[in-house]
CSV table of C-alpha atoms in Angstrom, one decimal:
chain,number,residue,atom,x,y,z
A,1,MET,CA,3.4,-22.2,1.7
A,2,ARG,CA,5.0,-19.4,-0.3
A,3,ARG,CA,8.8,-19.3,0.1
A,4,GLU,CA,10.2,-16.0,1.3
A,5,PRO,CA,12.4,-14.3,-1.3
A,6,VAL,CA,16.1,-14.4,-0.6
A,7,LYS,CA,18.0,-11.1,-0.7
A,8,GLU,CA,21.3,-10.7,-2.4
A,9,CYS,CA,23.3,-7.4,-2.1
A,10,ALA,CA,25.9,-5.8,-4.3
A,11,THR,CA,27.5,-2.5,-5.3
A,12,LEU,CA,28.1,-1.3,-8.9
A,13,ASP,CA,30.5,1.4,-9.9
A,14,VAL,CA,29.2,3.8,-12.6
A,15,PRO,CA,30.7,6.9,-14.2
A,16,LEU,CA,30.1,10.2,-12.4
A,17,ASP,CA,29.9,11.8,-15.8
A,18,TYR,CA,28.7,9.6,-18.7
A,19,SER,CA,30.5,11.8,-21.2
A,20,GLU,CA,33.7,10.7,-19.4
A,21,PRO,CA,33.2,7.0,-19.0
A,22,TYR,CA,36.8,6.4,-17.9
A,23,GLY,CA,36.8,9.3,-15.4
A,24,GLN,CA,35.7,9.5,-11.8
A,25,ARG,CA,33.3,6.8,-10.6
A,26,ILE,CA,30.7,6.6,-7.9
A,27,SER,CA,29.1,3.5,-6.3
A,28,LEU,CA,25.5,2.4,-6.3
A,29,ALA,CA,24.0,0.0,-3.7
A,30,LEU,CA,21.8,-2.8,-5.2
A,31,ASN,CA,19.8,-5.7,-3.9
A,32,ARG,CA,18.1,-8.6,-5.7
A,33,PHE,CA,15.3,-11.0,-4.8
A,34,ARG,CA,15.7,-13.9,-7.3
A,35,GLY,CA,12.7,-15.6,-8.8
A,36,THR,CA,12.4,-19.3,-8.5
A,37,VAL,CA,11.8,-20.2,-12.1
A,38,SER,CA,14.9,-21.3,-14.0
A,39,ARG,CA,16.3,-19.0,-16.6
A,40,ASP,CA,14.5,-20.5,-19.6
A,41,ALA,CA,11.6,-19.3,-21.6
A,42,ASN,CA,9.4,-18.9,-18.5
A,43,HIS,CA,11.8,-16.5,-16.8
A,44,LEU,CA,11.2,-12.8,-17.5
A,45,GLY,CA,14.4,-11.4,-16.3
A,46,VAL,CA,14.8,-8.3,-14.1
A,47,LEU,CA,12.1,-6.2,-12.6
A,48,LEU,CA,13.8,-3.0,-11.5
A,49,VAL,CA,11.9,-0.9,-9.0
A,50,ASN,CA,12.1,2.7,-7.9
A,51,PRO,CA,10.0,4.4,-5.1
A,52,GLY,CA,10.2,8.0,-6.3
A,53,GLY,CA,11.4,11.1,-4.5
A,54,PRO,CA,13.8,11.9,-6.1
A,55,GLY,CA,15.7,10.6,-3.1
A,56,GLY,CA,14.0,7.3,-2.4
A,57,GLU,CA,16.5,4.5,-1.8
A,58,GLY,CA,14.6,1.7,-3.4
A,59,LEU,CA,16.2,-1.2,-1.6
A,60,SER,CA,13.3,-1.8,0.9
A,61,LEU,CA,10.8,-1.4,-2.0
A,62,ALA,CA,12.4,-4.4,-3.8
A,63,GLY,CA,11.7,-6.7,-0.9
A,64,TYR,CA,8.2,-5.3,-0.6
A,65,VAL,CA,7.4,-5.9,-4.3
A,66,ALA,CA,9.0,-9.4,-4.3
A,67,ALA,CA,6.8,-10.4,-1.3
A,68,ARG,CA,3.5,-8.9,-2.6
A,69,LEU,CA,3.5,-9.8,-6.2
A,70,PRO,CA,1.3,-12.9,-7.0
A,71,ALA,CA,3.5,-16.0,-6.4
A,72,ASP,CA,3.5,-17.1,-10.0
A,73,VAL,CA,4.6,-13.6,-11.2
A,74,ALA,CA,7.3,-13.1,-8.5
A,75,ALA,CA,8.7,-16.5,-9.5
A,76,ARG,CA,9.4,-15.3,-13.0
A,77,PHE,CA,11.2,-12.1,-12.1
A,78,ASP,CA,14.4,-11.1,-10.3
A,79,VAL,CA,13.2,-8.0,-8.4
A,80,VAL,CA,16.1,-5.5,-8.2
A,81,GLY,CA,16.2,-2.4,-6.1
A,82,PHE,CA,18.8,0.3,-6.1
A,83,ALA,CA,19.7,3.4,-4.2
A,84,PRO,CA,20.1,6.1,-6.8
A,85,ARG,CA,23.2,8.3,-7.0
A,86,GLY,CA,23.6,10.3,-3.9
A,87,VAL,CA,21.2,8.3,-1.8
A,88,ALA,CA,22.6,6.2,1.1
A,89,PRO,CA,23.8,3.5,1.2
A,90,SER,CA,25.2,4.4,-2.3
A,91,ARG,CA,28.4,6.4,-2.2
A,92,PRO,CA,28.8,9.3,-1.9
A,93,ALA,CA,25.6,9.9,0.1
A,94,LEU,CA,24.7,13.6,0.2
A,95,SER,CA,24.2,15.6,3.3
A,96,CYS,CA,24.2,19.4,3.2
A,97,VAL,CA,23.5,20.4,6.9
A,98,ASP,CA,23.5,19.0,10.3
A,99,PRO,CA,19.8,17.9,10.4
A,100,ALA,CA,19.6,18.0,14.2
A,101,ARG,CA,20.5,21.7,14.2
A,102,PHE,CA,19.1,23.0,11.0
A,103,PHE,CA,15.7,21.2,11.3
A,104,ALA,CA,15.4,21.4,15.0
A,105,ALA,CA,11.7,21.6,16.0
A,106,PRO,CA,9.9,23.9,16.1
A,107,ARG,CA,11.0,25.5,12.9
A,108,PRO,CA,9.9,29.0,11.7
A,109,ASP,CA,6.4,29.0,10.4
A,110,ASN,CA,6.1,28.0,6.8
A,111,VAL,CA,3.4,30.7,6.3
A,112,PRO,CA,5.0,34.1,6.8
A,113,ARG,CA,2.9,36.9,8.5
A,114,GLY,CA,5.0,39.6,6.9
A,115,ASP,CA,8.2,40.6,5.1
A,116,ALA,CA,10.4,39.8,8.0
A,117,ASP,CA,9.1,36.3,8.4
A,118,GLU,CA,9.4,35.7,4.6
A,119,GLN,CA,13.0,36.9,4.7
A,120,VAL,CA,13.8,34.3,7.4
A,121,LEU,CA,12.4,31.5,5.2
A,122,ALA,CA,14.3,32.8,2.1
A,123,ASP,CA,17.5,33.0,4.1
A,124,ARG,CA,17.1,29.4,5.4
A,125,ALA,CA,16.6,28.3,1.8
A,126,ARG,CA,19.8,30.1,0.7
A,127,GLN,CA,21.7,28.6,3.6
A,128,TYR,CA,20.7,25.1,2.7
A,129,ALA,CA,21.6,25.6,-0.9
A,130,GLU,CA,25.0,27.0,0.1
A,131,GLY,CA,25.6,24.1,2.4
A,132,CYS,CA,25.0,21.7,-0.6
A,133,GLY,CA,27.3,23.8,-2.8
A,134,ASN,CA,30.1,24.0,-0.3
A,135,ARG,CA,30.1,20.2,0.3
A,136,TRP,CA,29.2,18.8,-3.1
A,137,ALA,CA,30.3,21.2,-5.8
A,138,TRP,CA,32.0,18.4,-7.7
A,139,PHE,CA,28.9,16.2,-7.6
A,140,LEU,CA,25.9,18.4,-8.1
A,141,PRO,CA,26.4,19.0,-11.9
A,142,TYR,CA,25.9,15.3,-12.5
A,143,LEU,CA,22.9,14.7,-10.2
A,144,THR,CA,20.1,14.5,-12.8
A,145,SER,CA,17.3,12.3,-13.9
A,146,GLU,CA,19.1,11.6,-17.2
A,147,ASN,CA,22.1,10.3,-15.3
A,148,ASN,CA,19.8,8.2,-13.0
A,149,ALA,CA,18.4,6.7,-16.2
A,150,ARG,CA,21.8,5.9,-17.5
A,151,ASP,CA,22.7,4.4,-14.1
A,152,MET,CA,19.7,2.1,-14.6
A,153,ASP,CA,21.0,1.0,-18.0
A,154,ALA,CA,24.4,0.3,-16.4
A,155,ILE,CA,22.6,-1.9,-13.9
A,156,ARG,CA,20.9,-3.7,-16.8
A,157,ALA,CA,24.2,-4.3,-18.5
A,158,ALA,CA,25.9,-5.5,-15.3
A,159,LEU,CA,23.2,-8.0,-14.8
A,160,GLY,CA,23.7,-9.4,-18.3
A,161,GLU,CA,20.2,-8.5,-19.5
A,162,ASP,CA,19.3,-7.4,-23.0
A,163,LYS,CA,16.0,-5.9,-21.7
A,164,ILE,CA,14.6,-5.0,-18.3
A,165,SER,CA,11.2,-4.5,-16.8
A,166,TYR,CA,10.5,-1.6,-14.5
A,167,LEU,CA,8.0,-0.6,-11.8
A,168,GLY,CA,8.3,3.0,-10.7
A,169,TYR,CA,6.1,5.1,-8.3
A,170,SER,CA,5.8,8.9,-8.2
A,171,TYR,CA,9.1,10.5,-9.4
A,172,GLY,CA,10.0,6.9,-10.4
A,173,THR,CA,7.4,7.3,-13.2
A,174,TYR,CA,9.3,10.2,-14.6
A,175,LEU,CA,12.5,8.3,-14.3
A,176,GLY,CA,11.0,5.3,-16.1
A,177,ALA,CA,9.7,7.6,-18.9
A,178,VAL,CA,13.2,9.1,-19.3
A,179,TYR,CA,14.7,5.6,-19.4
A,180,ALA,CA,12.1,4.5,-22.1
A,181,THR,CA,12.9,7.7,-24.1
A,182,LEU,CA,16.7,7.1,-24.0
A,183,PHE,CA,16.6,3.3,-24.3
A,184,PRO,CA,13.4,2.2,-25.9
A,185,ARG,CA,14.9,-1.1,-27.2
A,186,ARG,CA,15.8,-2.1,-23.6
A,187,VAL,CA,12.3,-2.1,-22.2
A,188,ARG,CA,10.4,-5.4,-21.7
A,189,ARG,CA,7.6,-4.2,-19.3
A,190,LEU,CA,7.1,-0.7,-18.0
A,191,VAL,CA,4.7,0.2,-15.1
A,192,LEU,CA,4.3,3.8,-14.1
A,193,ASP,CA,2.2,4.2,-10.9
A,194,SER,CA,1.1,7.7,-9.7
A,195,VAL,CA,2.3,9.5,-12.8
A,196,VAL,CA,4.4,12.7,-12.9
A,197,ASP,CA,3.3,15.3,-15.4
A,198,PRO,CA,6.1,15.3,-18.0
A,199,GLU,CA,5.2,18.9,-19.0
A,200,GLY,CA,5.6,20.3,-15.4
A,201,VAL,CA,9.2,19.6,-14.7
A,202,TRP,CA,9.6,20.9,-12.0
A,203,TYR,CA,8.4,24.3,-10.9
A,204,GLY,CA,5.1,23.9,-12.7
A,205,ALA,CA,4.5,20.5,-11.1
A,206,ASN,CA,4.9,21.9,-7.7
A,207,ILE,CA,2.4,24.7,-8.5
A,208,ALA,CA,-0.1,22.1,-9.6
A,209,GLN,CA,0.5,20.2,-6.4
A,210,ASP,CA,-0.6,23.1,-4.3
A,211,ARG,CA,-4.1,22.9,-5.6
A,212,SER,CA,-4.3,19.1,-5.5
A,213,PHE,CA,-2.9,18.8,-2.0
A,214,ASP,CA,-5.5,21.4,-0.8
A,215,ARG,CA,-8.3,19.4,-2.4
A,216,ARG,CA,-7.1,16.2,-0.8
A,217,HIS,CA,-6.8,17.9,2.6
A,218,ARG,CA,-10.4,19.0,2.2
A,219,ASP,CA,-11.3,15.4,1.5
A,220,PHE,CA,-9.8,14.5,4.8
A,221,LEU,CA,-11.6,17.4,6.6
A,222,ALA,CA,-14.9,16.2,5.0
A,223,TRP,CA,-14.2,12.7,6.2
A,224,LEU,CA,-13.7,14.0,9.8
A,225,ALA,CA,-17.0,15.9,9.5
A,226,GLY,CA,-18.7,12.7,8.4
A,227,HIS,CA,-17.5,11.1,11.6
A,228,ASP,CA,-18.3,13.9,14.0
A,229,ASP,CA,-19.7,11.4,16.4
A,230,VAL,CA,-16.1,10.1,16.9
A,231,TYR,CA,-13.9,13.2,16.5
A,232,ARG,CA,-16.3,16.0,17.5
A,233,LEU,CA,-14.5,18.6,15.3
A,234,GLY,CA,-17.6,19.8,13.4
A,235,ALA,CA,-20.3,18.3,11.3
A,236,SER,CA,-19.3,20.1,8.1
A,237,GLU,CA,-16.1,20.5,6.1
A,238,ALA,CA,-16.2,24.3,6.8
A,239,ALA,CA,-16.4,23.7,10.6
A,240,VAL,CA,-13.6,21.2,10.7
A,241,SER,CA,-11.4,23.5,8.4
A,242,TYR,CA,-12.0,26.3,10.9
A,243,ALA,CA,-10.9,24.1,13.8
A,244,TRP,CA,-7.8,22.9,11.9
A,245,TYR,CA,-6.5,26.4,11.0
A,246,ALA,CA,-7.3,27.6,14.5
A,247,MET,CA,-5.2,24.7,15.9
A,248,ARG,CA,-2.4,25.7,13.4
A,249,ALA,CA,-2.5,29.3,14.5
A,250,ARG,CA,-2.4,28.3,18.2
A,251,LEU,CA,0.7,26.1,17.7
A,252,ARG,CA,2.7,29.1,16.4
A,253,ASP,CA,2.8,30.5,19.9
A,254,ARG,CA,2.5,27.3,21.9
A,255,PRO,CA,4.0,24.3,20.0
A,256,ALA,CA,2.5,21.0,21.1
A,257,GLY,CA,4.9,19.2,23.4
A,258,GLY,CA,7.4,22.0,22.7
A,259,LEU,CA,8.0,20.4,19.3
A,260,VAL,CA,5.0,20.5,17.0
A,261,GLY,CA,4.7,24.1,15.7
A,262,PRO,CA,2.7,25.0,12.6
A,263,SER,CA,5.4,23.8,10.1
A,264,GLU,CA,5.7,20.5,11.9
A,265,LEU,CA,1.9,20.2,11.8
A,266,ASP,CA,2.0,20.9,8.0
A,267,ASP,CA,4.5,18.1,7.6
A,268,VAL,CA,2.5,15.6,9.7
A,269,PHE,CA,-0.8,16.3,8.1
A,270,SER,CA,0.5,16.4,4.5
A,271,ASN,CA,1.2,12.7,4.9
A,272,GLY,CA,-2.6,12.2,5.0
A,273,ALA,CA,-2.8,13.5,1.4
A,274,TYR,CA,-0.6,10.5,0.3
A,275,THR,CA,-2.6,7.8,2.1
A,276,ASP,CA,-6.0,7.9,3.8
A,277,ARG,CA,-4.8,4.9,5.9
A,278,LEU,CA,-3.3,7.7,8.1
A,279,TRP,CA,-6.6,9.6,8.5
A,280,PRO,CA,-7.8,7.8,11.7
A,281,TYR,CA,-4.4,8.6,13.4
A,282,LEU,CA,-4.5,12.2,12.2
A,283,GLY,CA,-8.1,12.5,13.4
A,284,ALA,CA,-7.2,11.1,16.8
A,285,ALA,CA,-4.3,13.5,17.2
A,286,PHE,CA,-6.4,16.5,16.1
A,287,SER,CA,-9.3,15.6,18.4
A,288,ALA,CA,-7.1,14.9,21.4
A,289,TYR,CA,-5.3,18.2,21.1
A,290,VAL,CA,-8.5,20.3,20.5
A,291,HIS,CA,-10.7,18.7,23.2
A,292,ARG,CA,-8.2,17.7,25.9
A,293,GLY,CA,-5.1,19.8,25.1
A,294,ASP,CA,-3.3,16.4,24.8
A,295,PRO,CA,-0.3,16.7,22.5
A,296,SER,CA,0.9,13.1,22.8
A,297,ILE,CA,-0.5,11.7,19.6
A,298,LEU,CA,0.6,14.8,17.6
A,299,VAL,CA,4.1,14.4,19.0
A,300,LYS,CA,4.2,10.6,18.2
A,301,LEU,CA,3.1,11.3,14.7
A,302,PHE,CA,5.7,14.0,14.3
A,303,HIS,CA,8.4,11.5,15.4
A,304,SER,CA,7.1,8.7,13.1
A,305,GLU,CA,6.0,10.7,10.1
A,306,ALA,CA,7.8,14.0,9.8
A,307,GLU,CA,10.9,14.4,12.0
A,308,ILE,CA,13.9,15.1,9.8
A,309,ASP,CA,16.8,12.8,10.7
A,310,ALA,CA,20.0,12.0,8.8
A,311,GLU,CA,18.2,9.6,6.4
A,312,LYS,CA,15.5,12.1,5.6
A,313,GLU,CA,17.9,14.9,5.2
A,314,ASN,CA,19.9,12.7,2.7
A,315,ALA,CA,16.7,12.1,0.8
A,316,TYR,CA,15.9,15.8,0.8
A,317,ALA,CA,19.3,16.8,-0.4
A,318,VAL,CA,19.0,14.4,-3.3
A,319,TYR,CA,15.5,15.5,-4.0
A,320,LEU,CA,16.7,19.1,-4.4
A,321,GLY,CA,19.8,18.1,-6.2
A,322,VAL,CA,17.9,16.3,-9.0
A,323,GLU,CA,15.0,18.7,-9.3
A,324,CYS,CA,17.0,21.9,-9.1
A,325,ARG,CA,19.5,20.6,-11.7
A,326,ASP,CA,17.0,18.9,-14.1
A,327,ALA,CA,15.2,22.1,-15.3
A,328,PRO,CA,15.2,25.9,-14.9
A,329,TRP,CA,13.7,27.4,-11.7
A,330,PRO,CA,12.9,31.1,-11.0
A,331,ARG,CA,16.0,32.7,-9.6
A,332,SER,CA,14.1,35.8,-8.5
A,333,TRP,CA,12.5,35.6,-5.1
A,334,ALA,CA,9.9,38.1,-6.2
A,335,ARG,CA,8.5,35.5,-8.6
A,336,TRP,CA,8.3,32.9,-5.8
A,337,HIS,CA,6.6,35.5,-3.5
A,338,ASP,CA,4.0,36.5,-6.1
A,339,ASP,CA,3.1,33.0,-7.2
A,340,THR,CA,2.9,31.7,-3.7
A,341,ARG,CA,0.9,34.6,-2.3
A,342,ARG,CA,-1.6,34.2,-5.2
A,343,LEU,CA,-1.9,30.4,-4.7
A,344,HIS,CA,-2.2,30.7,-0.9
A,345,ALA,CA,-5.4,32.6,-1.4
A,346,GLU,CA,-7.0,29.6,-3.1
A,347,ALA,CA,-5.0,26.7,-1.7
A,348,PRO,CA,-3.7,27.6,1.8
A,349,PHE,CA,-2.9,24.1,3.0
A,350,MET,CA,0.1,23.6,0.8
A,351,ALA,CA,1.1,26.8,-1.1
A,352,TRP,CA,3.6,28.2,1.3
A,353,PRO,CA,4.8,24.9,2.8
A,354,ASN,CA,5.5,23.6,-0.8
A,355,ALA,CA,7.3,26.8,-1.8
A,356,VAL,CA,9.5,26.6,1.3
A,357,TYR,CA,10.3,23.0,0.7
A,358,ASN,CA,11.5,23.8,-2.8
A,359,ALA,CA,12.9,27.2,-2.2
A,360,PRO,CA,16.6,26.2,-2.2
A,361,CYS,CA,16.2,25.8,-5.9
A,362,ALA,CA,16.0,29.6,-6.1
A,363,PHE,CA,19.6,29.7,-4.8
A,364,TRP,CA,21.0,26.4,-6.0
A,365,PRO,CA,24.7,26.6,-7.0
A,366,GLU,CA,24.0,24.7,-10.2
A,367,LYS,CA,21.5,26.3,-12.6
A,368,GLY,CA,18.8,24.0,-14.0
A,369,GLY,CA,19.5,22.4,-17.3
A,370,THR,CA,17.3,21.2,-20.2
A,371,PRO,CA,15.1,18.3,-19.2
A,372,VAL,CA,14.9,15.2,-21.4
A,373,LYS,CA,11.8,15.6,-23.6
A,374,VAL,CA,10.1,12.3,-22.7
A,375,ALA,CA,8.2,10.6,-25.5
A,376,GLY,CA,7.4,7.1,-26.7
A,377,SER,CA,8.4,5.5,-29.9
A,378,ALA,CA,7.2,2.5,-32.0
A,379,GLN,CA,10.1,0.5,-30.5
A,380,LEU,CA,8.3,0.4,-27.1
A,381,PRO,CA,6.0,-2.4,-26.1
A,382,PRO,CA,2.7,-1.6,-24.5
A,383,ILE,CA,3.2,0.2,-21.1
A,384,LEU,CA,0.9,0.4,-18.1
A,385,LEU,CA,0.0,3.6,-16.3
A,386,ILE,CA,-1.8,3.5,-12.9
A,387,GLN,CA,-3.3,6.6,-11.4
A,388,ALA,CA,-5.7,7.6,-8.7
A,389,GLN,CA,-8.1,10.3,-9.7
A,390,ARG,CA,-7.7,12.5,-6.6
A,391,ASP,CA,-4.0,11.9,-6.1
A,392,ALA,CA,-2.4,15.0,-4.5
A,393,ALA,CA,1.3,14.5,-5.2
A,394,THR,CA,0.8,13.6,-8.9
A,395,PRO,CA,-2.5,15.1,-10.2
A,396,TYR,CA,-4.5,13.1,-12.6
A,397,ASP,CA,-4.1,15.4,-15.6
A,398,GLY,CA,-0.4,14.6,-15.6
A,399,ALA,CA,-1.1,11.0,-16.2
A,400,LEU,CA,-3.3,11.9,-19.2
A,401,ARG,CA,-0.4,14.0,-20.6
A,402,MET,CA,2.0,11.2,-20.1
A,403,ARG,CA,-0.3,8.8,-21.9
A,404,ARG,CA,-0.5,11.2,-24.8
A,405,ARG,CA,3.3,11.2,-25.0
A,406,PHE,CA,3.5,7.4,-25.2
A,407,PRO,CA,1.2,6.0,-27.8
A,408,THR,CA,1.5,2.4,-26.5
A,409,ALA,CA,0.4,3.4,-23.0
A,410,ARG,CA,-2.8,2.2,-21.4
A,411,LEU,CA,-4.2,3.8,-18.2
A,412,VAL,CA,-5.8,2.1,-15.2
A,413,THR,CA,-7.6,4.7,-13.1
A,414,SER,CA,-8.5,4.2,-9.5
A,415,ALA,CA,-11.4,6.4,-8.2
A,416,GLY,CA,-9.6,7.1,-4.9
A,417,GLY,CA,-6.9,9.5,-3.9
A,418,ASN,CA,-4.0,7.4,-2.5
A,419,HIS,CA,-0.6,7.9,-3.9
A,420,GLY,CA,1.1,4.6,-5.0
A,421,VAL,CA,-1.9,2.5,-5.9
A,422,SER,CA,-0.6,-0.9,-6.9
A,423,LEU,CA,0.4,-3.6,-4.3
A,424,ALA,CA,-1.3,-1.6,-1.6
A,425,GLY,CA,-4.5,-3.5,-1.3
A,426,ASN,CA,-6.6,-2.5,-4.3
A,427,ALA,CA,-7.4,-5.9,-5.8
A,428,CYS,CA,-8.7,-4.5,-9.1
A,429,VAL,CA,-5.6,-2.6,-9.8
A,430,ASP,CA,-3.4,-5.5,-8.7
A,431,ARG,CA,-5.2,-7.8,-11.2
A,432,TYR,CA,-4.3,-5.5,-14.0
A,433,LEU,CA,-0.7,-5.2,-12.8
A,434,ALA,CA,-0.3,-9.0,-12.5
A,435,ALA,CA,-1.8,-9.6,-15.9
A,436,TYR,CA,0.5,-7.1,-17.5
A,437,LEU,CA,3.6,-8.4,-15.8
A,438,ARG,CA,2.7,-12.0,-16.8
A,439,ASP,CA,2.3,-11.5,-20.5
A,440,GLY,CA,2.4,-7.8,-21.4
A,441,SER,CA,-1.4,-7.6,-21.7
A,442,ALA,CA,-2.7,-4.1,-21.0
A,443,PRO,CA,-6.3,-2.9,-20.9
A,444,PRO,CA,-7.7,-2.1,-24.4
A,445,GLN,CA,-8.0,1.6,-25.3
A,446,ARG,CA,-11.6,2.8,-25.1
A,447,ARG,CA,-12.2,5.3,-27.9
A,448,GLY,CA,-13.4,8.6,-26.7
A,449,ALA,CA,-12.8,7.9,-23.1
A,450,ARG,CA,-10.9,10.5,-21.2
A,451,GLY,CA,-8.7,8.0,-19.4
A,452,ALA,CA,-8.7,5.6,-22.4
A,453,GLY,CA,-8.2,2.4,-20.3
A,454,ALA,CA,-9.7,0.6,-17.4
A,455,SER,CA,-11.4,1.9,-14.2
A,456,CYS,CA,-11.1,0.5,-10.7
A,457,PRO,CA,-13.0,1.4,-7.5
A,458,ALA,CA,-11.3,3.4,-4.8
A,459,ASP,CA,-10.0,1.6,-1.7
A,460,PRO,CA,-12.6,1.4,1.0
A,461,SER,CA,-12.9,4.5,3.1
A,462,PRO,CA,-10.9,4.3,6.4
A,463,ARG,CA,-12.8,3.3,9.5
A,464,ALA,CA,-13.1,5.9,12.2
A,465,ALA,CA,-12.1,4.2,15.4
A,466,PRO,CA,-9.7,4.4,18.3
A,467,VAL,CA,-6.2,3.9,17.1
A,468,ASN,CA,-3.2,1.9,18.1
A,469,MET,CA,-0.1,4.1,17.5
A,470,ALA,CA,2.1,1.1,17.4
A,471,ALA,CA,0.3,0.0,14.2
A,472,ALA,CA,0.5,3.4,12.4
A,473,PRO,CA,1.0,2.8,8.7
A,474,GLY,CA,4.0,5.1,8.3
A,475,ALA,CA,6.2,2.1,9.2
A,476,ALA,CA,5.1,0.2,6.2
A,477,ALA,CA,7.6,0.1,3.3
A,478,HIS,CA,5.1,0.8,0.6
A,479,GLU,CA,3.5,3.7,2.4
A,480,SER,CA,6.8,5.5,3.2
A,481,ALA,CA,8.4,4.6,-0.1
A,482,VAL,CA,6.0,6.6,-2.3
A,483,ARG,CA,6.0,9.8,-0.3
A,484,ARG,CA,8.1,12.8,-1.1
């Protein structure tokens, strides 16, 4: 029987500003799940993990990874998680508004019907940015991906390791790439799963997401159409799309259960773009509301998947703090308006919701800086990239661009669309991950191949069937960890 990993917890003080190492300090929360192999030639040291975001806390992911790696691999690593600067339970933990008031449901519709509606959305974005500036003016200048990477190296040093291994998902792939750029001699193994486009930081990356989220949402609608015998929402993608947007329009005037308006609906259903394991639950909610006027499943999904409580508002504040500070953003609302209106015409599912989500960056009290130019070097070992072809949050072309920046990188491609592929049930991907972590072996590069690595089949399509809401996948650490 496999022994459950034992968790150890600690805190580490690091400089707020690395140019002033003896100045003000902040505290990072860490945990560690020790391997069982003694610290000799068979022990591979630390495997540091990050779930993405920015704003993911990472502590729950460490336990998940330690428990799901093959036993012989887990035995050889100490799996270490950390809450990045600003993320609870690290201190300080950012909060910019009272979430119960500011995000009270139903919120204004993410998709404006005119100038007055759009002004409401811009004003809310400005209000959130001002709340962050009023509370955290001393902290925001130092909330960057570069400082997060330097914090990682401080963790390495505190653990007494010459080198570390790293597994990062989503934004965690960009963070890992920044670390490898700044500290190439400190890398033993590097796994980047669901890869951020290093050339899109960050406004461009969000523009690209609008199209890929819309495509993945249409995948979901087509799946519903293929199971019309269960959901009765239409036998074609076009018919189901009509029903979905009709439901969204109706919720503007009559929110489901008094809570789920169109913006809450966007938030709930966008989770389906991250994992198709949620599709049967979303289909059940959609069907129950359309055919019976029953809002109960929609409301339950809102509470489990999309309601913004103190923890999620903390993550959102750090997300904005890092992305708004890392790189320049348009400071003219006219630019946001023009880009979003144009994209909405071709990708209506996510264009306005994504713009609204990121809009505080237009008013952020700290202007964006110059992002680290991530690139590999000859000092790096082989690194492993893992990517789903139809990923919504990190489109596939970004993984190809990351691979070009790191000559030692090899790419494993899954044919599916789930975000966060490894350790989530894809046996083919997990075999490549385990082999790489054991001995550093990565798939050989295939000359002339677009992906230049290995291919794996998609996860099985979800089964359309009655659902048990108590078993909804949003409660799983891996599923929640790799969502924005």
